[in-house]
Amino acid sequence: MSKVRRASVHSSSSSSDIILSTRTRKSISKSRRSSLAEEAIKPPSRRASLAAAITSLATATIDEEHTPLVVDLHDLYKKKIVKSSQKLNCFFGEPTPVDVCISEIKKEGLKAILESKVPLCYFLYYLLDEFSSENLLFFLEVERFDEHRRISTAGELKTMAERIYGTYISNSAQLQINLDDKVKRNITNQLLAISDFNANTIFVEAKASVYILLESSYIRFLGTNIYQEMIRHCGEFTIHYDERTIKSAVSYLFGHLKQQKESINAQSNGTKDSNLSESLIAVNSHYYNLTRSIIERFVINMFGKAHLPLKHL
């Protein structure tokens, strides 16, 4: 009786094709068979699994069919917050200035902190440090745009949309957000066309894209000192922050601005009339003024002009 030759699998170095070839039983040693069996049943390490997950998140693209889902989940949470606030107003018989507590933020994550005021100051501080504050500002602007859809005319809404586009989306935007070309093109075409403008959908994809970027930033925010400072100043279960807590949160934002100003002054004092140095100082000064405008507008929208520092930097 002739011996049956076993088929084995070889991976060619020049291509990814799988080639079957025959081998004698002796060509694979016992130790080699054992190592192959161990590799086959050995589960991937935790580090490898984590690396694979991060890679898949980094390279993931937004599925058009599920793009609105991210925003829908946030909108559902927002309705829940509004409903809770209305119940408190009915109970006390007047508008109640409540905020989102830290315990709720720990439980619900990004969607909760986006509905807050005082805790949101600390998140904005982190985003300014990360040079990605435009994502939060755009999201808040679109939130306000969505609120105006029920009370504004089509012409007013288009004017608001054009302002948002000019600030965050156009190629010359000072606070340009990172959007897929297709999403940007869809918004541009709607604004250029006379009859294609749809206030209900124009920013849906862009808002969902930015929300995902904010999710990534929020995860990094959780591991920072400023996150711990937020917990320390705000407490776990406080829903009504006093003036002292508000002032502390606002002072963090203007403290960031003060650091920028001191850096520019140090560059100015150390320059040697170099054109490159002067150009760098000009760029940094422009960024400082832009950051100052961002912080001032944010504080006014959240707390009113009374909470701006008496001494402007």
PDB file of C-alpha atoms in Angstrom:
ATOM      1  CA  MET A   1       0.000   0.000   0.000  1.00  0.00           C
ATOM      2  CA  SER A   2       1.439   3.345  -0.978  1.00  0.00           C
ATOM      3  CA  LYS A   3       1.894   6.054   1.597  1.00  0.00           C
ATOM      4  CA  VAL A   4      -0.533   8.968   1.449  1.00  0.00           C
ATOM      5  CA  ARG A   5       1.203  12.311   1.224  1.00  0.00           C
ATOM      6  CA  ARG A   6      -0.233  15.155   3.251  1.00  0.00           C
ATOM      7  CA  ALA A   7      -1.091  18.506   1.729  1.00  0.00           C
ATOM      8  CA  SER A   8       0.357  21.545   3.445  1.00  0.00           C
ATOM      9  CA  VAL A   9      -0.152  25.285   3.022  1.00  0.00           C
ATOM     10  CA  HIS A  10       2.656  27.616   1.950  1.00  0.00           C
ATOM     11  CA  SER A  11       2.489  31.399   1.740  1.00  0.00           C
ATOM     12  CA  SER A  12       4.448  32.696  -1.249  1.00  0.00           C
ATOM     13  CA  SER A  13       6.706  35.637  -0.552  1.00  0.00           C
ATOM     14  CA  SER A  14       5.968  37.189  -3.917  1.00  0.00           C
ATOM     15  CA  SER A  15       2.178  37.049  -3.688  1.00  0.00           C
ATOM     16  CA  SER A  16      -0.629  36.500  -1.204  1.00  0.00           C
ATOM     17  CA  ASP A  17      -1.933  33.412  -3.054  1.00  0.00           C
ATOM     18  CA  ILE A  18      -2.157  30.195  -1.068  1.00  0.00           C
ATOM     19  CA  ILE A  19      -0.315  27.288  -2.671  1.00  0.00           C
ATOM     20  CA  LEU A  20      -1.002  23.651  -1.855  1.00  0.00           C
ATOM     21  CA  SER A  21       1.949  21.299  -2.107  1.00  0.00           C
ATOM     22  CA  THR A  22       2.698  17.775  -0.998  1.00  0.00           C
ATOM     23  CA  ARG A  23       5.116  16.881   1.759  1.00  0.00           C
ATOM     24  CA  THR A  24       6.237  13.788   3.423  1.00  0.00           C
ATOM     25  CA  ARG A  25       5.097  13.105   6.931  1.00  0.00           C
ATOM     26  CA  LYS A  26       8.635  13.718   8.222  1.00  0.00           C
ATOM     27  CA  SER A  27       8.975  17.230   6.772  1.00  0.00           C
ATOM     28  CA  ILE A  28       7.184  18.756   9.794  1.00  0.00           C
ATOM     29  CA  SER A  29       8.829  17.868  13.057  1.00  0.00           C
ATOM     30  CA  LYS A  30       6.936  17.130  16.226  1.00  0.00           C
ATOM     31  CA  SER A  31       8.135  20.344  17.885  1.00  0.00           C
ATOM     32  CA  ARG A  32       7.081  22.374  14.846  1.00  0.00           C
ATOM     33  CA  ARG A  33       3.632  20.744  14.845  1.00  0.00           C
ATOM     34  CA  SER A  34       3.273  21.641  18.530  1.00  0.00           C
ATOM     35  CA  SER A  35       4.236  25.280  17.947  1.00  0.00           C
ATOM     36  CA  LEU A  36       1.807  25.547  15.046  1.00  0.00           C
ATOM     37  CA  ALA A  37      -0.975  24.149  17.193  1.00  0.00           C
ATOM     38  CA  GLU A  38      -0.172  26.637  19.953  1.00  0.00           C
ATOM     39  CA  GLU A  39      -0.250  29.548  17.490  1.00  0.00           C
ATOM     40  CA  ALA A  40      -3.597  28.368  16.174  1.00  0.00           C
ATOM     41  CA  ILE A  41      -5.274  28.284  19.581  1.00  0.00           C
ATOM     42  CA  LYS A  42      -3.405  31.111  21.266  1.00  0.00           C
ATOM     43  CA  PRO A  43      -5.747  34.110  21.704  1.00  0.00           C
ATOM     44  CA  PRO A  44      -4.523  37.568  20.662  1.00  0.00           C
ATOM     45  CA  SER A  45      -2.875  39.559  23.427  1.00  0.00           C
ATOM     46  CA  ARG A  46      -4.720  42.428  25.103  1.00  0.00           C
ATOM     47  CA  ARG A  47      -2.253  44.907  23.670  1.00  0.00           C
ATOM     48  CA  ALA A  48      -2.748  43.542  20.141  1.00  0.00           C
ATOM     49  CA  SER A  49      -6.526  43.668  20.556  1.00  0.00           C
ATOM     50  CA  LEU A  50      -6.372  47.250  21.801  1.00  0.00           C
ATOM     51  CA  ALA A  51      -4.076  48.267  18.947  1.00  0.00           C
ATOM     52  CA  ALA A  52      -6.452  46.685  16.441  1.00  0.00           C
ATOM     53  CA  ALA A  53      -9.404  48.519  17.970  1.00  0.00           C
ATOM     54  CA  ILE A  54      -7.620  51.870  17.860  1.00  0.00           C
ATOM     55  CA  THR A  55      -6.581  51.267  14.257  1.00  0.00           C
ATOM     56  CA  SER A  56     -10.115  50.398  13.244  1.00  0.00           C
ATOM     57  CA  LEU A  57     -11.423  53.569  14.916  1.00  0.00           C
ATOM     58  CA  ALA A  58      -8.772  55.727  13.299  1.00  0.00           C
ATOM     59  CA  THR A  59      -9.433  54.379   9.833  1.00  0.00           C
ATOM     60  CA  ALA A  60     -13.207  54.133  10.104  1.00  0.00           C
ATOM     61  CA  THR A  61     -15.332  56.187   7.768  1.00  0.00           C
ATOM     62  CA  ILE A  62     -18.833  57.389   8.451  1.00  0.00           C
ATOM     63  CA  ASP A  63     -21.485  55.211   6.870  1.00  0.00           C
ATOM     64  CA  GLU A  64     -23.906  57.552   5.138  1.00  0.00           C
ATOM     65  CA  GLU A  65     -26.846  55.360   6.110  1.00  0.00           C
ATOM     66  CA  HIS A  66     -26.016  55.627   9.822  1.00  0.00           C
ATOM     67  CA  THR A  67     -24.600  59.174   9.907  1.00  0.00           C
ATOM     68  CA  PRO A  68     -27.722  60.765  11.472  1.00  0.00           C
ATOM     69  CA  LEU A  69     -27.800  58.109  14.225  1.00  0.00           C
ATOM     70  CA  VAL A  70     -25.019  59.745  16.248  1.00  0.00           C
ATOM     71  CA  VAL A  71     -26.803  63.094  16.260  1.00  0.00           C
ATOM     72  CA  ASP A  72     -30.181  61.462  16.907  1.00  0.00           C
ATOM     73  CA  LEU A  73     -28.855  59.870  20.107  1.00  0.00           C
ATOM     74  CA  HIS A  74     -27.613  63.259  21.288  1.00  0.00           C
ATOM     75  CA  ASP A  75     -30.930  64.901  20.386  1.00  0.00           C
ATOM     76  CA  LEU A  76     -32.827  62.277  22.393  1.00  0.00           C
ATOM     77  CA  TYR A  77     -30.641  63.005  25.406  1.00  0.00           C
ATOM     78  CA  LYS A  78     -31.137  66.751  24.915  1.00  0.00           C
ATOM     79  CA  LYS A  79     -34.925  66.297  24.954  1.00  0.00           C
ATOM     80  CA  LYS A  80     -34.574  64.362  28.199  1.00  0.00           C
ATOM     81  CA  ILE A  81     -32.622  67.235  29.778  1.00  0.00           C
ATOM     82  CA  VAL A  82     -35.157  69.823  28.564  1.00  0.00           C
ATOM     83  CA  LYS A  83     -38.028  67.776  29.946  1.00  0.00           C
ATOM     84  CA  SER A  84     -36.332  67.482  33.344  1.00  0.00           C
ATOM     85  CA  SER A  85     -35.723  71.238  33.401  1.00  0.00           C
ATOM     86  CA  GLN A  86     -39.368  71.928  32.568  1.00  0.00           C
ATOM     87  CA  LYS A  87     -40.475  69.722  35.469  1.00  0.00           C
ATOM     88  CA  LEU A  88     -38.267  71.703  37.849  1.00  0.00           C
ATOM     89  CA  ASN A  89     -39.669  74.964  36.516  1.00  0.00           C
ATOM     90  CA  CYS A  90     -43.210  73.737  37.138  1.00  0.00           C
ATOM     91  CA  PHE A  91     -42.281  72.603  40.650  1.00  0.00           C
ATOM     92  CA  PHE A  92     -40.691  75.919  41.643  1.00  0.00           C
ATOM     93  CA  GLY A  93     -43.053  78.063  39.593  1.00  0.00           C
ATOM     94  CA  GLU A  94     -40.233  79.933  37.855  1.00  0.00           C
ATOM     95  CA  PRO A  95     -37.237  79.231  35.580  1.00  0.00           C
ATOM     96  CA  THR A  96     -34.583  77.316  37.517  1.00  0.00           C
ATOM     97  CA  PRO A  97     -30.919  77.805  36.489  1.00  0.00           C
ATOM     98  CA  VAL A  98     -29.878  74.158  36.628  1.00  0.00           C
ATOM     99  CA  ASP A  99     -26.785  72.625  35.071  1.00  0.00           C
ATOM    100  CA  VAL A 100     -25.611  69.073  34.398  1.00  0.00           C
ATOM    101  CA  CYS A 101     -23.897  67.481  37.385  1.00  0.00           C
ATOM    102  CA  ILE A 102     -20.570  65.661  37.180  1.00  0.00           C
ATOM    103  CA  SER A 103     -22.190  62.365  38.167  1.00  0.00           C
ATOM    104  CA  GLU A 104     -24.426  62.588  35.096  1.00  0.00           C
ATOM    105  CA  ILE A 105     -21.434  63.429  32.891  1.00  0.00           C
ATOM    106  CA  LYS A 106     -19.545  60.395  34.195  1.00  0.00           C
ATOM    107  CA  LYS A 107     -22.549  58.241  33.364  1.00  0.00           C
ATOM    108  CA  GLU A 108     -23.536  59.661  29.961  1.00  0.00           C
ATOM    109  CA  GLY A 109     -20.222  61.011  28.650  1.00  0.00           C
ATOM    110  CA  LEU A 110     -19.937  63.504  25.814  1.00  0.00           C
ATOM    111  CA  LYS A 111     -23.644  64.070  25.227  1.00  0.00           C
ATOM    112  CA  ALA A 112     -24.049  65.148  28.850  1.00  0.00           C
ATOM    113  CA  ILE A 113     -21.123  67.555  28.965  1.00  0.00           C
ATOM    114  CA  LEU A 114     -22.304  69.157  25.704  1.00  0.00           C
ATOM    115  CA  GLU A 115     -25.543  70.083  27.503  1.00  0.00           C
ATOM    116  CA  SER A 116     -23.692  71.586  30.466  1.00  0.00           C
ATOM    117  CA  LYS A 117     -22.369  75.099  30.983  1.00  0.00           C
ATOM    118  CA  VAL A 118     -19.830  75.164  33.800  1.00  0.00           C
ATOM    119  CA  PRO A 119     -18.292  71.712  33.091  1.00  0.00           C
ATOM    120  CA  LEU A 120     -18.175  72.600  29.398  1.00  0.00           C
ATOM    121  CA  CYS A 121     -15.712  75.397  30.219  1.00  0.00           C
ATOM    122  CA  TYR A 122     -13.172  72.799  31.302  1.00  0.00           C
ATOM    123  CA  PHE A 123     -13.703  70.741  28.149  1.00  0.00           C
ATOM    124  CA  LEU A 124     -13.240  73.866  26.006  1.00  0.00           C
ATOM    125  CA  TYR A 125     -10.017  74.612  27.907  1.00  0.00           C
ATOM    126  CA  TYR A 126      -8.733  71.167  26.962  1.00  0.00           C
ATOM    127  CA  LEU A 127      -9.772  71.596  23.321  1.00  0.00           C
ATOM    128  CA  LEU A 128      -7.979  74.959  23.149  1.00  0.00           C
ATOM    129  CA  ASP A 129      -4.877  73.216  24.471  1.00  0.00           C
ATOM    130  CA  GLU A 130      -5.377  70.489  21.842  1.00  0.00           C
ATOM    131  CA  PHE A 131      -5.922  73.064  19.043  1.00  0.00           C
ATOM    132  CA  SER A 132      -9.334  71.580  18.195  1.00  0.00           C
ATOM    133  CA  SER A 133     -11.762  74.053  19.798  1.00  0.00           C
ATOM    134  CA  GLU A 134     -13.359  74.690  16.389  1.00  0.00           C
ATOM    135  CA  ASN A 135     -15.121  71.317  16.623  1.00  0.00           C
ATOM    136  CA  LEU A 136     -16.975  72.278  19.800  1.00  0.00           C
ATOM    137  CA  LEU A 137     -17.747  75.790  18.560  1.00  0.00           C
ATOM    138  CA  PHE A 138     -19.158  74.466  15.284  1.00  0.00           C
ATOM    139  CA  PHE A 139     -21.306  71.915  17.105  1.00  0.00           C
ATOM    140  CA  LEU A 140     -22.738  74.590  19.419  1.00  0.00           C
ATOM    141  CA  GLU A 141     -23.381  76.925  16.477  1.00  0.00           C
ATOM    142  CA  VAL A 142     -25.323  74.217  14.634  1.00  0.00           C
ATOM    143  CA  GLU A 143     -27.270  73.497  17.831  1.00  0.00           C
ATOM    144  CA  ARG A 144     -28.359  77.145  17.895  1.00  0.00           C
ATOM    145  CA  PHE A 145     -29.137  76.980  14.178  1.00  0.00           C
ATOM    146  CA  ASP A 146     -31.383  73.949  14.805  1.00  0.00           C
ATOM    147  CA  GLU A 147     -33.217  75.825  17.569  1.00  0.00           C
ATOM    148  CA  HIS A 148     -33.934  78.718  15.186  1.00  0.00           C
ATOM    149  CA  ARG A 149     -35.461  76.438  12.549  1.00  0.00           C
ATOM    150  CA  ARG A 150     -38.863  76.667  14.219  1.00  0.00           C
ATOM    151  CA  ILE A 151     -38.959  80.429  14.676  1.00  0.00           C
ATOM    152  CA  SER A 152     -36.981  81.892  11.748  1.00  0.00           C
ATOM    153  CA  THR A 153     -37.853  82.398   8.103  1.00  0.00           C
ATOM    154  CA  ALA A 154     -36.144  80.484   5.296  1.00  0.00           C
ATOM    155  CA  GLY A 155     -34.186  83.617   4.371  1.00  0.00           C
ATOM    156  CA  GLU A 156     -32.968  84.128   7.945  1.00  0.00           C
ATOM    157  CA  LEU A 157     -31.942  80.500   8.224  1.00  0.00           C
ATOM    158  CA  LYS A 158     -29.986  80.652   4.995  1.00  0.00           C
ATOM    159  CA  THR A 159     -28.158  83.754   6.216  1.00  0.00           C
ATOM    160  CA  MET A 160     -27.262  81.922   9.435  1.00  0.00           C
ATOM    161  CA  ALA A 161     -26.128  78.884   7.438  1.00  0.00           C
ATOM    162  CA  GLU A 162     -23.911  81.050   5.232  1.00  0.00           C
ATOM    163  CA  ARG A 163     -22.300  82.600   8.327  1.00  0.00           C
ATOM    164  CA  ILE A 164     -21.603  79.131   9.781  1.00  0.00           C
ATOM    165  CA  TYR A 165     -20.211  78.031   6.424  1.00  0.00           C
ATOM    166  CA  GLY A 166     -17.925  81.054   6.195  1.00  0.00           C
ATOM    167  CA  THR A 167     -16.635  80.585   9.743  1.00  0.00           C
ATOM    168  CA  TYR A 168     -16.108  76.819   9.845  1.00  0.00           C
ATOM    169  CA  ILE A 169     -16.383  75.155   6.426  1.00  0.00           C
ATOM    170  CA  SER A 170     -15.185  77.330   3.534  1.00  0.00           C
ATOM    171  CA  ASN A 171     -11.587  77.051   2.357  1.00  0.00           C
ATOM    172  CA  SER A 172     -10.848  80.491   3.811  1.00  0.00           C
ATOM    173  CA  ALA A 173     -12.561  79.834   7.167  1.00  0.00           C
ATOM    174  CA  GLN A 174     -10.543  80.938  10.211  1.00  0.00           C
ATOM    175  CA  LEU A 175     -11.919  78.064  12.275  1.00  0.00           C
ATOM    176  CA  GLN A 176     -12.050  75.448   9.547  1.00  0.00           C
ATOM    177  CA  ILE A 177     -13.208  72.022  10.702  1.00  0.00           C
ATOM    178  CA  ASN A 178     -11.988  68.769   9.196  1.00  0.00           C
ATOM    179  CA  LEU A 179     -14.767  67.469   6.930  1.00  0.00           C
ATOM    180  CA  ASP A 180     -14.961  64.893   4.181  1.00  0.00           C
ATOM    181  CA  ASP A 181     -14.902  66.542   0.737  1.00  0.00           C
ATOM    182  CA  LYS A 182     -18.271  65.045  -0.150  1.00  0.00           C
ATOM    183  CA  VAL A 183     -19.919  66.468   2.962  1.00  0.00           C
ATOM    184  CA  LYS A 184     -18.396  69.886   2.329  1.00  0.00           C
ATOM    185  CA  ARG A 185     -19.455  69.794  -1.319  1.00  0.00           C
ATOM    186  CA  ASN A 186     -23.059  68.946  -0.404  1.00  0.00           C
ATOM    187  CA  ILE A 187     -23.274  71.955   1.921  1.00  0.00           C
ATOM    188  CA  THR A 188     -21.673  74.239  -0.659  1.00  0.00           C
ATOM    189  CA  ASN A 189     -24.078  73.136  -3.387  1.00  0.00           C
ATOM    190  CA  GLN A 190     -27.088  73.710  -1.163  1.00  0.00           C
ATOM    191  CA  LEU A 191     -26.006  77.239  -0.341  1.00  0.00           C
ATOM    192  CA  LEU A 192     -25.250  78.094  -3.976  1.00  0.00           C
ATOM    193  CA  ALA A 193     -28.521  76.712  -5.352  1.00  0.00           C
ATOM    194  CA  ILE A 194     -31.631  78.838  -5.066  1.00  0.00           C
ATOM    195  CA  SER A 195     -34.121  76.036  -4.494  1.00  0.00           C
ATOM    196  CA  ASP A 196     -32.012  73.226  -2.956  1.00  0.00           C
ATOM    197  CA  PHE A 197     -31.492  74.786   0.504  1.00  0.00           C
ATOM    198  CA  ASN A 198     -32.920  72.551   3.213  1.00  0.00           C
ATOM    199  CA  ALA A 199     -32.447  73.857   6.756  1.00  0.00           C
ATOM    200  CA  ASN A 200     -33.466  70.500   8.229  1.00  0.00           C
ATOM    201  CA  THR A 201     -30.619  68.527   6.659  1.00  0.00           C
ATOM    202  CA  ILE A 202     -27.891  70.920   5.518  1.00  0.00           C
ATOM    203  CA  PHE A 203     -25.597  70.346   8.546  1.00  0.00           C
ATOM    204  CA  VAL A 204     -26.686  66.836   9.606  1.00  0.00           C
ATOM    205  CA  GLU A 205     -23.683  64.963   8.153  1.00  0.00           C
ATOM    206  CA  ALA A 206     -21.200  67.644   9.201  1.00  0.00           C
ATOM    207  CA  LYS A 207     -22.593  67.682  12.731  1.00  0.00           C
ATOM    208  CA  ALA A 208     -22.320  63.889  12.980  1.00  0.00           C
ATOM    209  CA  SER A 209     -18.723  63.966  11.692  1.00  0.00           C
ATOM    210  CA  VAL A 210     -17.715  66.601  14.230  1.00  0.00           C
ATOM    211  CA  TYR A 211     -19.483  64.741  17.038  1.00  0.00           C
ATOM    212  CA  ILE A 212     -17.265  61.722  16.357  1.00  0.00           C
ATOM    213  CA  LEU A 213     -14.168  63.953  16.520  1.00  0.00           C
ATOM    214  CA  LEU A 214     -15.425  65.360  19.819  1.00  0.00           C
ATOM    215  CA  GLU A 215     -15.881  61.821  21.135  1.00  0.00           C
ATOM    216  CA  SER A 216     -12.197  61.131  20.487  1.00  0.00           C
ATOM    217  CA  SER A 217     -11.193  64.370  22.210  1.00  0.00           C
ATOM    218  CA  TYR A 218     -13.469  63.648  25.154  1.00  0.00           C
ATOM    219  CA  ILE A 219     -11.867  60.231  25.726  1.00  0.00           C
ATOM    220  CA  ARG A 220      -8.448  61.928  25.906  1.00  0.00           C
ATOM    221  CA  PHE A 221      -9.898  64.649  28.154  1.00  0.00           C
ATOM    222  CA  LEU A 222     -10.831  62.020  30.760  1.00  0.00           C
ATOM    223  CA  GLY A 223      -7.169  61.314  31.456  1.00  0.00           C
ATOM    224  CA  THR A 224      -6.080  64.920  32.036  1.00  0.00           C
ATOM    225  CA  ASN A 225      -5.484  67.089  35.095  1.00  0.00           C
ATOM    226  CA  ILE A 226      -8.076  69.589  33.897  1.00  0.00           C
ATOM    227  CA  TYR A 227     -10.731  66.837  34.069  1.00  0.00           C
ATOM    228  CA  GLN A 228      -9.807  66.220  37.711  1.00  0.00           C
ATOM    229  CA  GLU A 229      -9.926  69.969  38.356  1.00  0.00           C
ATOM    230  CA  MET A 230     -13.443  70.042  36.889  1.00  0.00           C
ATOM    231  CA  ILE A 231     -14.564  67.339  39.344  1.00  0.00           C
ATOM    232  CA  ARG A 232     -12.873  69.101  42.275  1.00  0.00           C
ATOM    233  CA  HIS A 233     -14.454  72.493  41.564  1.00  0.00           C
ATOM    234  CA  CYS A 234     -17.902  71.302  40.490  1.00  0.00           C
ATOM    235  CA  GLY A 235     -18.511  68.425  42.883  1.00  0.00           C
ATOM    236  CA  GLU A 236     -20.276  65.175  41.996  1.00  0.00           C
ATOM    237  CA  PHE A 237     -23.977  65.953  42.327  1.00  0.00           C
ATOM    238  CA  THR A 238     -24.313  69.738  42.092  1.00  0.00           C
ATOM    239  CA  ILE A 239     -26.870  70.910  39.512  1.00  0.00           C
ATOM    240  CA  HIS A 240     -26.867  74.589  40.511  1.00  0.00           C
ATOM    241  CA  TYR A 241     -23.396  76.114  40.433  1.00  0.00           C
ATOM    242  CA  ASP A 242     -22.843  79.265  42.472  1.00  0.00           C
ATOM    243  CA  GLU A 243     -21.081  82.382  41.240  1.00  0.00           C
ATOM    244  CA  ARG A 244     -17.788  81.306  42.744  1.00  0.00           C
ATOM    245  CA  THR A 245     -17.820  78.016  40.796  1.00  0.00           C
ATOM    246  CA  ILE A 246     -18.761  79.793  37.567  1.00  0.00           C
ATOM    247  CA  LYS A 247     -16.008  82.367  38.083  1.00  0.00           C
ATOM    248  CA  SER A 248     -13.479  79.600  38.687  1.00  0.00           C
ATOM    249  CA  ALA A 249     -14.422  77.831  35.443  1.00  0.00           C
ATOM    250  CA  VAL A 250     -14.284  81.059  33.434  1.00  0.00           C
ATOM    251  CA  SER A 251     -10.921  81.965  34.977  1.00  0.00           C
ATOM    252  CA  TYR A 252      -9.437  78.749  33.551  1.00  0.00           C
ATOM    253  CA  LEU A 253     -10.344  79.881  30.030  1.00  0.00           C
ATOM    254  CA  PHE A 254      -8.862  83.340  30.476  1.00  0.00           C
ATOM    255  CA  GLY A 255      -5.863  81.765  32.185  1.00  0.00           C
ATOM    256  CA  HIS A 256      -5.220  79.898  28.932  1.00  0.00           C
ATOM    257  CA  LEU A 257      -5.380  83.235  27.133  1.00  0.00           C
ATOM    258  CA  LYS A 258      -2.943  84.780  29.612  1.00  0.00           C
ATOM    259  CA  GLN A 259      -0.423  82.007  28.923  1.00  0.00           C
ATOM    260  CA  GLN A 260      -0.600  82.762  25.200  1.00  0.00           C
ATOM    261  CA  LYS A 261      -0.058  86.474  25.821  1.00  0.00           C
ATOM    262  CA  GLU A 262       2.975  85.825  28.015  1.00  0.00           C
ATOM    263  CA  SER A 263       4.448  83.542  25.350  1.00  0.00           C
ATOM    264  CA  ILE A 264       4.042  86.242  22.687  1.00  0.00           C
ATOM    265  CA  ASN A 265       5.646  88.861  24.956  1.00  0.00           C
ATOM    266  CA  ALA A 266       8.583  86.543  25.612  1.00  0.00           C
ATOM    267  CA  GLN A 267       9.052  86.044  21.860  1.00  0.00           C
ATOM    268  CA  SER A 268       8.911  89.802  21.263  1.00  0.00           C
ATOM    269  CA  ASN A 269      11.539  90.512  23.915  1.00  0.00           C
ATOM    270  CA  GLY A 270      13.854  87.798  22.614  1.00  0.00           C
ATOM    271  CA  THR A 271      13.634  88.577  18.893  1.00  0.00           C
ATOM    272  CA  LYS A 272      16.658  89.856  16.962  1.00  0.00           C
ATOM    273  CA  ASP A 273      14.849  91.714  14.162  1.00  0.00           C
ATOM    274  CA  SER A 274      14.686  88.556  12.123  1.00  0.00           C
ATOM    275  CA  ASN A 275      11.978  88.461   9.462  1.00  0.00           C
ATOM    276  CA  LEU A 276      11.193  84.880  10.470  1.00  0.00           C
ATOM    277  CA  SER A 277      10.813  85.857  14.136  1.00  0.00           C
ATOM    278  CA  GLU A 278       8.579  88.802  13.268  1.00  0.00           C
ATOM    279  CA  SER A 279       6.460  86.581  11.069  1.00  0.00           C
ATOM    280  CA  LEU A 280       6.101  84.000  13.856  1.00  0.00           C
ATOM    281  CA  ILE A 281       5.082  86.678  16.344  1.00  0.00           C
ATOM    282  CA  ALA A 282       2.485  87.995  13.872  1.00  0.00           C
ATOM    283  CA  VAL A 283       0.998  84.513  13.425  1.00  0.00           C
ATOM    284  CA  ASN A 284       0.876  83.903  17.163  1.00  0.00           C
ATOM    285  CA  SER A 285      -0.671  87.317  17.763  1.00  0.00           C
ATOM    286  CA  HIS A 286      -3.358  86.564  15.208  1.00  0.00           C
ATOM    287  CA  TYR A 287      -4.082  83.233  16.896  1.00  0.00           C
ATOM    288  CA  TYR A 288      -4.205  84.966  20.275  1.00  0.00           C
ATOM    289  CA  ASN A 289      -6.803  87.463  19.059  1.00  0.00           C
ATOM    290  CA  LEU A 290      -8.830  84.646  17.507  1.00  0.00           C
ATOM    291  CA  THR A 291      -8.690  82.633  20.755  1.00  0.00           C
ATOM    292  CA  ARG A 292      -9.693  85.676  22.758  1.00  0.00           C
ATOM    293  CA  SER A 293     -12.717  86.176  20.506  1.00  0.00           C
ATOM    294  CA  ILE A 294     -13.657  82.483  20.899  1.00  0.00           C
ATOM    295  CA  ILE A 295     -13.479  82.572  24.705  1.00  0.00           C
ATOM    296  CA  GLU A 296     -15.332  85.869  25.049  1.00  0.00           C
ATOM    297  CA  ARG A 297     -18.161  84.730  22.762  1.00  0.00           C
ATOM    298  CA  PHE A 298     -18.411  81.398  24.563  1.00  0.00           C
ATOM    299  CA  VAL A 299     -18.611  83.031  28.013  1.00  0.00           C
ATOM    300  CA  ILE A 300     -21.231  85.540  26.854  1.00  0.00           C
ATOM    301  CA  ASN A 301     -23.393  82.806  25.306  1.00  0.00           C
ATOM    302  CA  MET A 302     -23.165  80.611  28.406  1.00  0.00           C
ATOM    303  CA  PHE A 303     -23.263  83.106  31.283  1.00  0.00           C
ATOM    304  CA  GLY A 304     -23.710  86.638  29.913  1.00  0.00           C
ATOM    305  CA  LYS A 305     -21.398  89.646  29.611  1.00  0.00           C
ATOM    306  CA  ALA A 306     -21.344  90.138  33.375  1.00  0.00           C
ATOM    307  CA  HIS A 307     -19.026  87.134  33.696  1.00  0.00           C
ATOM    308  CA  LEU A 308     -16.291  88.576  31.473  1.00  0.00           C
ATOM    309  CA  PRO A 309     -13.215  89.660  33.460  1.00  0.00           C
ATOM    310  CA  LEU A 310     -13.100  93.359  34.302  1.00  0.00           C
ATOM    311  CA  LYS A 311      -9.563  93.580  32.942  1.00  0.00           C
ATOM    312  CA  HIS A 312      -9.306  92.372  29.361  1.00  0.00           C
ATOM    313  CA  LEU A 313      -6.011  90.743  28.504  1.00  0.00           C
TER     314      LEU A 313
END
